[in-house]
XYZ file of C-alpha atoms in Angstrom:
763
model
C 76.290 69.056 106.381
C 73.411 68.742 103.824
C 74.709 68.044 100.252
C 72.146 67.822 97.502
C 72.006 68.215 93.606
C 70.098 70.784 92.043
C 70.212 72.554 88.408
C 70.028 76.199 88.169
C 66.629 76.196 87.417
C 65.083 75.251 91.283
C 67.950 77.499 92.429
C 67.018 80.558 90.961
C 63.549 80.202 91.236
C 63.772 80.310 94.934
C 63.210 84.117 95.995
C 66.363 84.322 97.864
C 69.348 86.123 98.316
C 72.658 84.954 97.403
C 75.049 87.314 99.801
C 78.601 86.809 99.080
C 80.265 88.201 102.483
C 82.687 91.304 102.639
C 85.935 89.279 103.484
C 85.489 87.127 100.273
C 87.853 87.941 97.527
C 86.585 89.678 94.329
C 85.641 88.673 90.569
C 88.364 86.976 89.319
C 86.484 84.699 86.367
C 88.426 85.797 83.041
C 87.394 84.089 79.700
C 89.421 81.389 78.971
C 90.133 79.800 81.978
C 86.325 79.935 83.028
C 83.756 82.027 80.778
C 84.872 79.766 77.400
C 84.095 76.017 79.496
C 80.997 77.723 80.780
C 79.546 78.107 77.366
C 81.016 75.123 75.708
C 79.435 73.754 78.552
C 76.177 75.272 77.622
C 76.066 74.314 74.418
C 76.824 70.933 74.755
C 73.144 70.553 76.606
C 71.342 72.678 74.355
C 73.227 70.453 71.239
C 71.353 67.695 72.255
C 68.459 68.864 73.672
C 68.185 70.391 69.235
C 68.808 67.668 68.585
C 66.091 65.591 70.799
C 68.798 63.211 72.293
C 68.059 61.592 76.018
C 69.054 64.791 79.012
C 71.453 64.201 81.348
C 73.074 66.366 83.899
C 75.752 68.276 83.340
C 77.400 69.325 86.599
C 79.495 72.350 87.101
C 80.715 71.839 91.253
C 80.068 72.830 94.594
C 78.548 75.583 96.147
C 78.159 76.117 99.457
C 76.364 77.463 101.418
C 74.836 79.023 105.261
C 71.481 80.051 106.779
C 71.631 83.078 106.964
C 69.356 85.495 109.557
C 66.585 87.562 108.888
C 64.238 89.548 110.393
C 59.558 89.300 109.071
C 59.364 90.836 105.998
C 62.766 90.237 105.042
C 64.153 88.117 101.656
C 65.662 84.848 102.690
C 69.215 85.238 102.111
C 71.417 81.904 101.655
C 75.986 83.079 102.891
C 78.180 82.023 100.120
C 80.671 80.016 101.513
C 82.362 79.036 98.441
C 80.240 79.671 94.954
C 81.090 83.052 94.305
C 82.269 82.938 91.405
C 80.346 80.821 89.723
C 77.126 82.120 90.573
C 77.076 85.906 89.914
C 78.851 84.353 86.365
C 75.060 82.122 86.090
C 73.103 85.466 86.593
C 75.966 87.016 84.495
C 75.028 84.436 82.047
C 70.587 84.802 82.437
C 70.731 88.626 82.268
C 72.534 88.207 78.515
C 69.778 86.083 77.860
C 66.714 87.531 79.830
C 67.793 91.007 77.751
C 68.198 88.857 74.146
C 65.432 87.685 74.766
C 63.773 91.351 75.578
C 65.303 92.083 72.286
C 63.959 89.630 70.129
C 60.651 89.706 72.204
C 60.491 86.821 72.501
C 58.074 84.872 74.821
C 61.320 83.557 76.703
C 62.269 86.665 78.602
C 59.899 86.268 81.549
C 61.036 83.345 82.416
C 64.766 84.791 82.213
C 63.929 87.988 83.782
C 62.607 85.566 86.665
C 66.021 83.467 86.816
C 67.639 87.163 87.600
C 65.061 88.629 89.822
C 63.360 88.266 92.964
C 59.852 89.117 94.046
C 60.288 91.980 96.451
C 56.997 93.898 96.369
C 58.129 95.651 100.012
C 60.969 97.340 98.016
C 62.476 98.170 101.302
C 65.873 97.223 100.185
C 66.108 97.830 96.503
C 68.854 95.670 96.354
C 66.823 92.653 97.343
C 65.488 91.679 93.976
C 69.659 90.965 93.059
C 69.431 87.316 93.645
C 73.307 87.463 94.271
C 74.585 89.130 96.082
C 78.556 89.580 95.034
C 81.488 90.302 98.041
C 81.207 94.343 98.586
C 83.931 95.351 96.096
C 81.826 94.136 93.587
C 78.492 95.245 93.976
C 78.049 98.293 92.718
C 78.917 96.591 89.810
C 77.181 94.256 89.548
C 73.691 95.870 89.884
C 75.390 98.107 86.754
C 75.334 95.254 84.663
C 72.437 93.550 86.026
C 70.201 96.793 84.644
C 72.544 97.764 81.914
C 73.322 101.061 83.976
C 77.127 100.582 83.375
C 78.993 103.930 82.036
C 80.849 103.987 78.758
C 84.118 104.374 79.903
C 83.815 101.578 84.123
C 85.432 98.657 83.759
C 85.807 95.525 85.171
C 85.469 92.003 84.620
C 81.011 91.560 85.187
C 80.666 93.804 81.203
C 83.371 91.590 80.061
C 82.249 88.455 80.783
C 78.677 90.430 79.753
C 80.138 91.676 76.388
C 81.706 87.585 76.114
C 77.893 86.062 76.753
C 76.560 88.274 74.471
C 79.016 87.599 71.997
C 79.330 84.166 71.665
C 75.350 83.425 72.222
C 74.330 85.816 69.229
C 77.178 84.021 66.889
C 75.477 81.211 67.810
C 71.899 82.267 67.124
C 73.711 83.773 64.032
C 70.866 84.525 61.244
C 67.588 83.048 62.070
C 64.147 83.636 60.797
C 61.641 84.495 63.684
C 60.512 81.237 64.578
C 63.872 79.129 64.078
C 65.310 82.544 67.090
C 62.362 80.877 69.213
C 63.350 77.747 68.856
C 66.384 77.107 69.850
C 66.128 80.069 72.720
C 63.343 77.311 74.045
C 66.219 74.690 74.026
C 68.811 77.300 75.117
C 66.237 77.867 78.339
C 65.724 74.326 78.905
C 68.621 73.418 78.745
C 70.842 75.537 81.427
C 67.208 75.923 82.993
C 67.053 71.965 83.978
C 70.645 70.252 82.602
C 73.539 72.372 84.483
C 73.082 71.071 87.744
C 75.935 71.798 90.877
C 75.831 71.051 93.862
C 74.516 71.929 96.911
C 75.528 72.435 100.002
C 74.420 73.685 103.007
C 75.370 73.923 106.153
C 74.393 73.683 109.529
C 74.602 74.897 112.696
C 78.072 72.811 113.973
C 79.659 73.254 110.630
C 82.549 76.433 111.215
C 82.014 78.432 108.073
C 85.265 79.746 108.671
C 87.467 76.857 108.352
C 85.579 74.628 105.275
C 85.986 78.512 103.088
C 90.125 78.513 104.188
C 90.337 74.509 102.681
C 88.046 75.652 98.982
C 88.753 77.194 96.317
C 87.324 78.483 93.270
C 87.606 76.334 90.328
C 90.205 77.089 88.859
C 91.689 79.492 90.405
C 93.177 78.860 93.284
C 92.735 82.046 96.664
C 95.915 84.169 97.219
C 96.590 83.653 100.915
C 96.190 87.357 101.510
C 91.966 86.256 100.598
C 92.522 83.897 103.361
C 93.873 86.508 105.900
C 90.987 89.029 105.223
C 88.252 85.745 105.410
C 90.223 85.313 108.968
C 89.927 88.697 110.218
C 86.546 89.853 109.098
C 85.348 86.904 110.346
C 86.635 87.106 113.262
C 85.093 90.607 112.959
C 81.392 89.758 112.541
C 80.918 87.695 114.392
C 83.537 88.889 117.672
C 80.037 91.211 118.966
C 76.273 91.280 118.493
C 77.072 94.587 116.840
C 79.404 92.282 114.450
C 78.227 92.854 110.811
C 77.926 96.490 110.607
C 81.767 96.721 112.984
C 83.095 93.920 109.676
C 80.757 96.809 106.978
C 82.711 100.304 108.387
C 86.156 98.275 109.074
C 85.819 97.053 105.152
C 85.063 100.417 103.294
C 87.723 101.903 106.030
C 90.713 99.423 105.960
C 91.134 96.223 103.109
C 88.253 98.247 99.948
C 91.101 99.100 98.454
C 93.135 95.272 98.957
C 90.572 93.800 96.394
C 90.399 96.941 93.280
C 91.458 93.976 90.243
C 92.780 97.902 88.468
C 94.800 98.987 90.628
C 98.424 98.732 93.380
C 97.400 96.056 95.767
C 95.895 93.216 93.410
C 98.744 93.879 90.581
C 101.119 90.722 89.904
C 105.099 92.039 90.120
C 108.026 90.338 89.711
C 110.147 88.270 91.972
C 113.198 86.376 90.858
C 111.984 84.414 88.524
C 107.787 84.540 89.673
C 105.283 87.265 89.158
C 103.334 87.106 92.792
C 100.543 88.813 93.753
C 102.002 92.271 95.727
C 99.798 92.395 98.306
C 101.490 89.388 99.105
C 104.801 89.599 99.115
C 103.297 92.454 101.643
C 101.610 89.874 103.693
C 105.410 87.551 103.216
C 107.079 90.567 105.081
C 104.967 91.647 107.875
C 104.169 88.497 108.658
C 108.505 88.124 109.271
C 108.298 91.032 110.979
C 105.060 90.410 113.615
C 106.121 86.137 113.641
C 110.159 86.797 113.530
C 110.076 83.795 111.397
C 111.229 82.865 107.560
C 108.252 82.429 106.220
C 107.371 79.665 102.983
C 104.547 81.670 100.890
C 102.784 78.171 101.154
C 102.875 79.309 105.062
C 101.765 81.628 105.200
C 98.446 82.425 105.972
C 98.665 79.774 108.859
C 101.777 81.751 110.282
C 99.965 84.713 110.351
C 96.500 83.116 111.722
C 98.521 81.814 115.014
C 100.527 84.691 115.615
C 97.502 86.449 115.336
C 95.958 83.689 118.045
C 99.080 84.057 120.153
C 98.670 88.422 120.223
C 94.143 88.221 121.006
C 94.895 88.951 124.762
C 96.111 91.977 123.208
C 95.225 92.531 120.602
C 91.620 92.721 119.100
C 90.644 91.283 115.553
C 89.321 94.902 114.591
C 93.324 96.021 116.352
C 94.966 93.467 113.696
C 93.357 94.998 110.304
C 94.065 98.325 111.734
C 98.119 97.308 111.645
C 98.135 94.961 109.414
C 96.592 98.495 107.004
C 98.934 100.532 108.952
C 101.997 98.644 108.160
C 100.657 98.170 103.782
C 100.322 102.022 103.960
C 104.640 101.866 104.827
C 105.054 99.630 102.360
C 103.797 101.426 99.790
C 105.721 104.500 100.849
C 108.315 102.612 99.594
C 107.196 102.958 95.272
C 106.060 105.974 95.556
C 109.423 107.722 97.089
C 110.408 110.225 93.754
C 113.012 108.782 92.269
C 115.693 111.783 93.180
C 115.487 111.469 96.699
C 117.505 108.973 99.052
C 115.190 106.891 99.918
C 113.919 106.387 96.457
C 117.268 106.237 95.259
C 117.505 103.726 97.929
C 113.851 101.353 96.990
C 115.704 102.171 92.664
C 118.640 99.978 93.327
C 117.295 97.786 96.136
C 114.746 97.012 93.118
C 117.430 97.145 90.366
C 119.538 93.862 92.762
C 116.107 92.123 93.368
C 116.835 92.495 96.624
C 113.924 92.687 99.429
C 115.068 90.362 102.082
C 115.802 93.915 104.215
C 111.248 95.165 103.518
C 110.401 93.249 106.482
C 113.472 95.419 108.384
C 112.456 98.648 107.053
C 109.191 98.536 107.303
C 109.162 98.610 111.713
C 112.204 101.356 110.624
C 109.725 103.855 107.952
C 107.104 103.606 110.184
C 108.246 104.251 113.455
C 111.433 105.308 112.365
C 114.482 107.863 115.626
C 113.994 110.542 112.797
C 114.271 111.783 109.775
C 117.853 111.396 110.118
C 118.819 107.525 111.635
C 116.036 106.502 108.581
C 118.371 108.338 105.955
C 121.644 106.508 108.182
C 120.477 103.252 107.928
C 119.050 103.302 104.856
C 122.891 104.046 104.058
C 124.890 101.336 105.635
C 122.586 98.883 104.101
C 122.961 100.146 100.843
C 126.062 100.717 101.495
C 125.768 96.383 102.961
C 124.328 94.968 99.905
C 126.407 97.160 96.722
C 129.367 96.541 98.095
C 128.816 92.513 99.415
C 127.488 92.569 95.859
C 130.928 94.784 94.351
C 133.181 91.025 95.743
C 130.353 89.173 94.480
C 129.160 87.282 97.928
C 126.528 85.054 98.678
C 123.409 86.277 98.842
C 121.796 82.737 99.793
C 121.910 83.269 103.330
C 120.025 86.893 102.901
C 117.415 85.727 104.864
C 119.035 84.580 108.119
C 120.842 87.552 108.080
C 118.282 90.157 107.840
C 116.221 87.886 110.114
C 118.004 87.929 112.914
C 119.103 91.737 111.987
C 115.171 91.620 113.189
C 115.209 89.837 115.794
C 118.789 91.828 117.267
C 116.669 95.382 116.193
C 113.466 94.272 118.135
C 115.323 93.763 121.446
C 118.221 97.267 121.918
C 115.686 99.286 119.441
C 115.028 99.532 115.698
C 117.995 102.536 115.462
C 121.656 103.838 113.322
C 124.008 102.610 116.045
C 122.212 98.883 116.600
C 121.664 98.737 112.626
C 125.579 99.319 111.916
C 126.915 97.586 114.925
C 124.843 94.344 113.719
C 126.431 95.265 110.089
C 129.824 95.325 111.774
C 129.501 92.278 114.235
C 128.757 89.691 110.724
C 132.502 87.814 109.615
C 132.660 85.088 107.002
C 132.203 85.924 103.771
C 128.426 84.636 103.690
C 127.568 87.762 105.346
C 130.430 90.710 106.635
C 130.803 93.840 105.138
C 133.288 94.149 102.547
C 135.815 96.077 103.806
C 137.646 98.755 101.381
C 140.537 96.511 100.670
C 137.491 94.306 98.881
C 135.924 96.935 97.458
C 139.518 98.167 96.013
C 140.656 94.972 95.009
C 137.282 93.857 93.780
C 136.326 96.625 91.627
C 140.131 96.653 89.985
C 140.797 93.360 89.646
C 137.024 91.176 89.169
C 136.070 90.618 85.305
C 132.189 92.448 87.092
C 130.856 92.137 83.462
C 131.286 88.354 83.353
C 130.442 87.383 87.036
C 127.051 89.995 87.562
C 125.863 92.960 84.835
C 123.085 93.588 87.246
C 125.737 94.803 90.240
C 127.637 96.539 87.214
C 124.316 98.730 85.878
C 123.945 99.260 89.245
C 127.232 100.981 90.063
C 127.333 102.720 86.880
C 124.166 104.645 86.868
C 125.415 105.806 90.661
C 128.650 106.715 89.286
C 126.131 108.492 86.128
C 123.866 110.248 88.583
C 127.343 111.131 90.324
C 128.542 113.252 87.702
C 126.300 114.465 86.068
C 126.160 116.701 89.711
C 129.272 117.816 89.841
C 129.231 118.625 85.354
C 127.613 122.226 85.019
C 127.125 121.713 81.163
C 125.057 118.518 81.935
C 121.557 119.360 79.552
C 119.654 116.837 79.278
C 116.028 118.045 77.814
C 114.811 114.987 78.770
C 114.983 112.993 82.356
C 117.738 110.606 82.095
C 114.882 106.787 82.350
C 117.507 104.128 83.555
C 114.977 101.367 82.588
C 116.673 101.583 79.055
C 120.139 101.834 79.635
C 122.057 99.295 79.096
C 125.992 98.135 79.438
C 129.086 99.012 76.404
C 132.250 97.794 76.875
C 135.042 100.477 74.921
C 137.557 98.067 74.767
C 135.409 95.379 72.662
C 135.387 91.870 74.415
C 136.252 90.829 70.308
C 138.653 93.339 70.697
C 141.686 91.447 68.708
C 140.803 91.860 65.404
C 141.300 96.349 65.649
C 143.217 96.461 68.780
C 145.921 93.875 68.401
C 148.661 94.042 70.731
C 152.234 94.920 68.986
C 153.930 92.489 71.152
C 157.252 90.088 68.676
C 157.841 88.676 72.970
C 155.289 85.838 72.377
C 155.458 84.754 75.633
C 155.256 87.867 77.415
C 152.183 88.421 74.737
C 149.591 85.653 75.373
C 150.682 87.020 79.564
C 149.627 90.499 77.893
C 146.252 89.034 75.894
C 145.409 87.211 79.007
C 145.026 89.787 81.327
C 143.522 92.039 79.257
C 140.458 89.736 78.602
C 139.579 89.947 82.252
C 141.128 94.065 81.735
C 138.485 95.262 78.691
C 135.112 92.870 81.132
C 136.357 95.334 84.815
C 134.515 98.634 85.648
C 137.038 101.244 84.129
C 136.536 100.141 80.397
C 132.314 99.533 81.225
C 129.857 102.750 80.183
C 126.507 103.323 80.142
C 124.873 103.597 76.630
C 120.626 104.175 75.929
C 120.013 101.415 73.551
C 122.501 99.069 72.422
C 125.889 98.945 70.358
C 125.713 96.693 67.141
C 128.867 93.843 66.392
C 130.060 96.250 63.655
C 130.244 99.787 65.636
C 130.836 97.670 68.758
C 134.066 96.501 67.578
C 135.467 99.282 65.601
C 138.564 101.100 66.902
C 139.245 103.538 69.704
C 139.295 106.356 66.953
C 136.208 105.918 65.797
C 134.340 104.343 67.876
C 134.086 107.185 70.122
C 132.476 109.169 67.393
C 130.139 107.246 68.004
C 129.707 107.157 71.632
C 129.623 110.851 70.941
C 126.222 110.638 70.033
C 124.844 109.412 73.916
C 127.220 112.158 74.660
C 124.228 113.628 77.280
C 125.205 111.038 79.360
C 128.270 113.088 81.237
C 130.292 109.660 81.660
C 130.714 109.333 78.084
C 131.243 112.940 77.907
C 134.579 112.580 80.233
C 136.373 110.080 78.156
C 135.611 110.799 74.460
C 138.534 113.515 74.526
C 141.077 110.968 75.267
C 143.315 110.509 71.955
C 144.182 106.037 73.111
C 142.152 103.970 74.991
C 144.444 100.851 76.393
C 145.168 98.828 79.448
C 146.877 102.573 81.154
C 142.851 104.412 81.308
C 140.297 100.786 81.470
C 142.857 101.390 85.016
C 142.901 105.079 85.952
C 139.226 104.560 84.936
C 138.985 102.082 87.581
C 140.408 104.015 90.088
C 138.121 107.113 88.931
C 135.351 104.784 89.987
C 136.516 103.143 92.889
C 137.060 106.043 94.785
C 133.410 107.254 93.171
C 132.106 103.447 94.818
C 134.268 104.426 98.567
C 132.748 107.742 99.197
C 129.165 106.439 97.714
C 128.877 103.053 100.342
C 131.246 103.584 103.023
C 131.940 101.210 105.882
C 132.305 102.670 109.032
C 135.814 101.226 111.210
C 134.979 98.374 112.989
C 135.505 98.281 116.808
C 138.548 95.667 116.606
C 140.918 96.468 113.397
C 143.105 94.890 111.633
C 146.563 95.163 111.713
C 147.428 95.200 107.341
C 151.217 95.216 106.458
C 152.448 98.792 104.953
C 154.885 99.417 102.138
C 157.713 101.018 102.591
C 158.835 103.881 100.632
C 161.540 101.802 97.453
C 158.153 99.332 97.071
C 159.048 96.901 98.829
C 157.413 95.189 102.403
C 159.183 95.476 106.127
C 160.072 91.726 106.583
C 159.464 92.318 110.417
C 155.812 92.951 109.812
C 155.635 90.141 108.273
C 157.062 87.599 111.135
C 154.520 89.937 113.977
C 151.902 87.854 111.509
C 152.902 84.436 112.235
C 149.612 83.182 112.586
C 148.638 84.154 109.667
C 152.294 81.994 108.269
C 149.749 79.196 106.347
C 150.415 76.099 103.812
C 147.297 75.332 101.092
C 146.039 72.369 101.938
C 146.886 70.881 104.859
C 146.098 67.545 107.161
C 145.368 67.439 111.155
C 146.259 64.013 112.383
C 143.406 62.917 114.046
C 145.107 62.885 117.636
C 142.195 65.131 119.292
C 145.847 67.098 121.331
C 146.199 67.550 117.790
C 143.877 68.781 117.189
C 143.188 70.793 120.179
C 146.729 72.596 120.380
C 146.608 74.277 116.753
C 149.084 77.370 116.291
C 150.876 79.056 113.274
C 154.361 76.361 114.576
C 153.705 72.403 113.656
C 152.706 71.926 110.024
C 152.465 68.195 110.378
C 151.062 67.637 113.671
C 149.899 70.881 111.137
C 149.037 72.866 114.089
C 149.717 76.046 111.499
C 146.031 77.137 112.755
C 143.333 75.618 114.585
C 141.090 73.544 112.364
C 137.934 74.869 112.955
C 139.261 78.422 113.177
C 139.723 79.643 109.166
C 136.891 80.546 107.839
C 136.126 82.833 104.539
C 136.491 85.809 104.304
C 140.276 85.507 106.879
C 143.276 87.803 105.142
C 146.343 85.691 105.111
C 149.495 87.626 104.670
C 152.050 85.298 103.627
C 154.222 84.419 100.845
C 152.326 82.378 98.663
C 154.214 79.886 95.199
C 153.778 80.792 91.960
C 155.496 80.596 88.593
C 156.488 84.252 88.651
C 156.152 86.457 91.499
C 154.782 85.533 95.053
C 151.658 86.834 96.824
C 152.038 88.722 99.800
C 148.415 88.854 101.281
C 145.521 86.769 100.742
C 142.030 86.414 100.979
C 140.236 83.057 101.827
C 137.844 82.710 98.774
C 136.367 78.762 99.884
C 137.490 76.301 102.932
C 136.460 72.777 103.246
C 136.682 70.558 106.195
C 136.235 67.184 105.895
C 136.976 63.694 107.371
C 138.851 60.724 105.057
C 139.915 57.136 105.574
C 141.987 57.072 102.296
C 144.382 58.995 100.780
C 142.508 58.955 96.784
C 138.830 60.425 98.610
C 140.853 63.521 99.941
C 141.909 65.048 96.365
C 138.082 63.871 95.001
C 136.637 65.930 97.712
C 139.347 69.168 97.379
C 138.066 68.947 92.978
C 134.642 68.797 93.616
C 134.948 72.118 95.737
C 137.426 73.510 94.223
C 138.231 71.936 90.863
C 140.749 71.337 89.499
C 143.944 74.209 89.576
C 147.351 74.836 88.506
C 148.618 74.099 91.933
C 147.141 69.827 91.056
C 150.799 69.158 91.590
C 151.071 70.571 94.920
C 147.814 69.273 96.410
C 149.221 65.659 95.115
C 152.763 66.622 96.666
C 150.994 67.322 100.130
C 148.103 63.853 100.140
C 151.113 61.540 99.519
C 152.233 62.670 102.688
C 149.372 62.683 105.008
C 148.900 59.641 107.108
C 145.895 57.279 106.301
C 142.857 58.198 107.869
C 142.243 62.278 109.527
C 141.102 65.559 109.277
C 141.558 67.262 106.224
C 140.832 71.664 106.122
C 141.579 72.513 102.332
C 141.015 76.324 101.186
C 141.397 78.422 98.482
C 143.471 82.079 98.390
C 142.716 85.186 96.042
C 146.144 86.961 96.014
C 145.083 90.941 96.964
C 148.903 92.186 96.901
C 151.220 90.892 95.392
C 155.154 91.385 97.413
C 157.268 93.621 95.074
C 160.468 92.540 95.262
C 162.121 90.389 92.041
C 161.797 86.574 92.983
C 165.360 85.665 93.663
C 167.470 82.878 92.127
C 167.509 79.967 94.626
C 163.338 80.414 95.652
C 163.031 76.920 95.751
C 164.922 76.747 99.528
C 161.634 78.706 100.235
C 160.412 75.637 102.056
C 156.776 74.799 99.935
C 155.347 72.655 103.162
C 155.864 74.781 105.435
C 157.894 74.999 108.687
C 158.024 72.178 110.739
C 160.157 73.660 113.349
C 160.583 76.489 115.551
C 164.466 75.578 114.015
C 162.692 75.639 111.016
C 160.722 78.851 110.785
C 163.847 80.060 111.848
C 165.759 79.290 109.483
C 162.941 80.857 107.257
C 162.549 84.042 109.165
C 166.654 84.290 108.378
C 166.118 83.251 104.511
C 163.053 86.470 103.675
C 165.391 89.006 105.510
C 168.187 87.945 102.829
C 166.101 89.637 99.945
């Protein structure tokens, strides 16, 4: 490299063109971040001259240039490797000064003009007159601003920059007589030409222009990963053959031009999680994940893309890589363009509502090369079922990146079709990745306080339910289409129900239990409706007879019409409505039966249970917390029998999501079937560490006394398996008087197990 300090006068006095390659990003400088600091720098050096103070250079950063070959008779040219934003802005400033000087008939007009125009007597190429020639997307606008030929309705940052500097110049000049204007302009002329300087770095033959570009950022404006991808691809095309420059120009117009338009789809920032990013970079992340089969961090996007492309150069040229990039981007753009009424449109709307985009790498391939329309629709229905069911059950989404990366690899090996997609989803096990069953969804819809746990999920389900009711209601007459973004959730029975919706129960113990149950019930699906806008608290907390009149104002929504005719709203109506929503959920988001169906304990017609089936499920009979002896043989041989070498369950077999058929020890009623919702395995070397670890994992619970009793009988060191159960099904017979005889610590041996079976059979 050859670096030299140059003032702006020296740079722009030359008959030279500074050309930005087409693969660079368009102009991005803005007023607050860039123009204002630049104008302040210009005023600082100018005021120094006006005050007759000693001038000194004011450095404005560096520009990196690479010599371009030119034919005889052509204007000498340098390629801008870095500094396009600065150079184009400097030219706009000089254009403002040129035009103002001409307006004021100042003798400085010609000097400013020479700083903006090359002397080109042959006019072989009219654009040779411009000293700076920005990247392709900006060239028509740059020509317009430099020649003052912009149309009134044209919009571009170049025009905004010109207007900003023109306004600042006129404010600074103020209402001055002509002789003072000339004096101020003269100081300004000298300042911008002589006191503003940059470091010009000229590359030599051995310097890698592309590598240097990748490591540099424009002043205060970091390069997007997509800008680096653009540079990499077009640099490869341009230097890949003797006609590379022409090929790159044609490829840019055909495959990349729309990515550089600041005012359209690709450069706009959209929210993903808590952050906002340019849409082109969001697409790039999904595209790189698809092609490289890796979960890629944003900071590594370009590096992984570059490594992938280079690894495939023997099979796919740079030109074809660019073509593929454009083809997949067209697919990505369709995700936002499907009508909301189409099945695809509903699917992508719900993905956005749930802020779940980890499926997009898979969907890019599915939508680009679908087996058939029917097969494609089956895939998105299964994916939506998987995601919505998990959201309803409040299963974690933290591992979705890995889950859908595994799906991507599986489908790449077996084929992107609905059968393989369904097989993959059905194969997942455990709460972290399983496809919830109807039983699990039923429990969650009927019992979970969904509003308290996930309002986003509640909105998705209720919006879908409203669409369903509307489609079935022939009386629906909405003057305008429903705008889903305007909808909010309202509790029919208010969250603060105690004042206007009191429970009339003389037995205080029973009343406390009823109030506790209602607190949870008001947060379930059955008590939630949609409205446009939001009711104030006074209206929201009114008793049912008054509140339903207010809800009738939202009768354009079918779900509100369906409940406003009810004379009462209580626990029974809430559960009944939850059941209706559950029927809709199970029918809308279906889950196909897996190859192996787990056995269930069925209720008898009398409302009790067949206890012989419980005996057939002895492998599920386990304790809440149990400790395994450190003896490795005891762990390996663990089975449902022994509780203390504790072979009730293999140490490494229990997992989240397992269904447990076990008579839990509660205070009032007996849980027959439960689901494992948390599992903790650890080694301990003292008894207090067991309690500490369990408290950290599960928190304080009503079973603390039980936990302590287990710890007291534990050895001093060993392995512990602790787990938490969530009841799903209760035993529908009264708790017996002699319940205390139930073996609370499990069955120590076969004889105890027989005794337990006899005890159960005595109900």
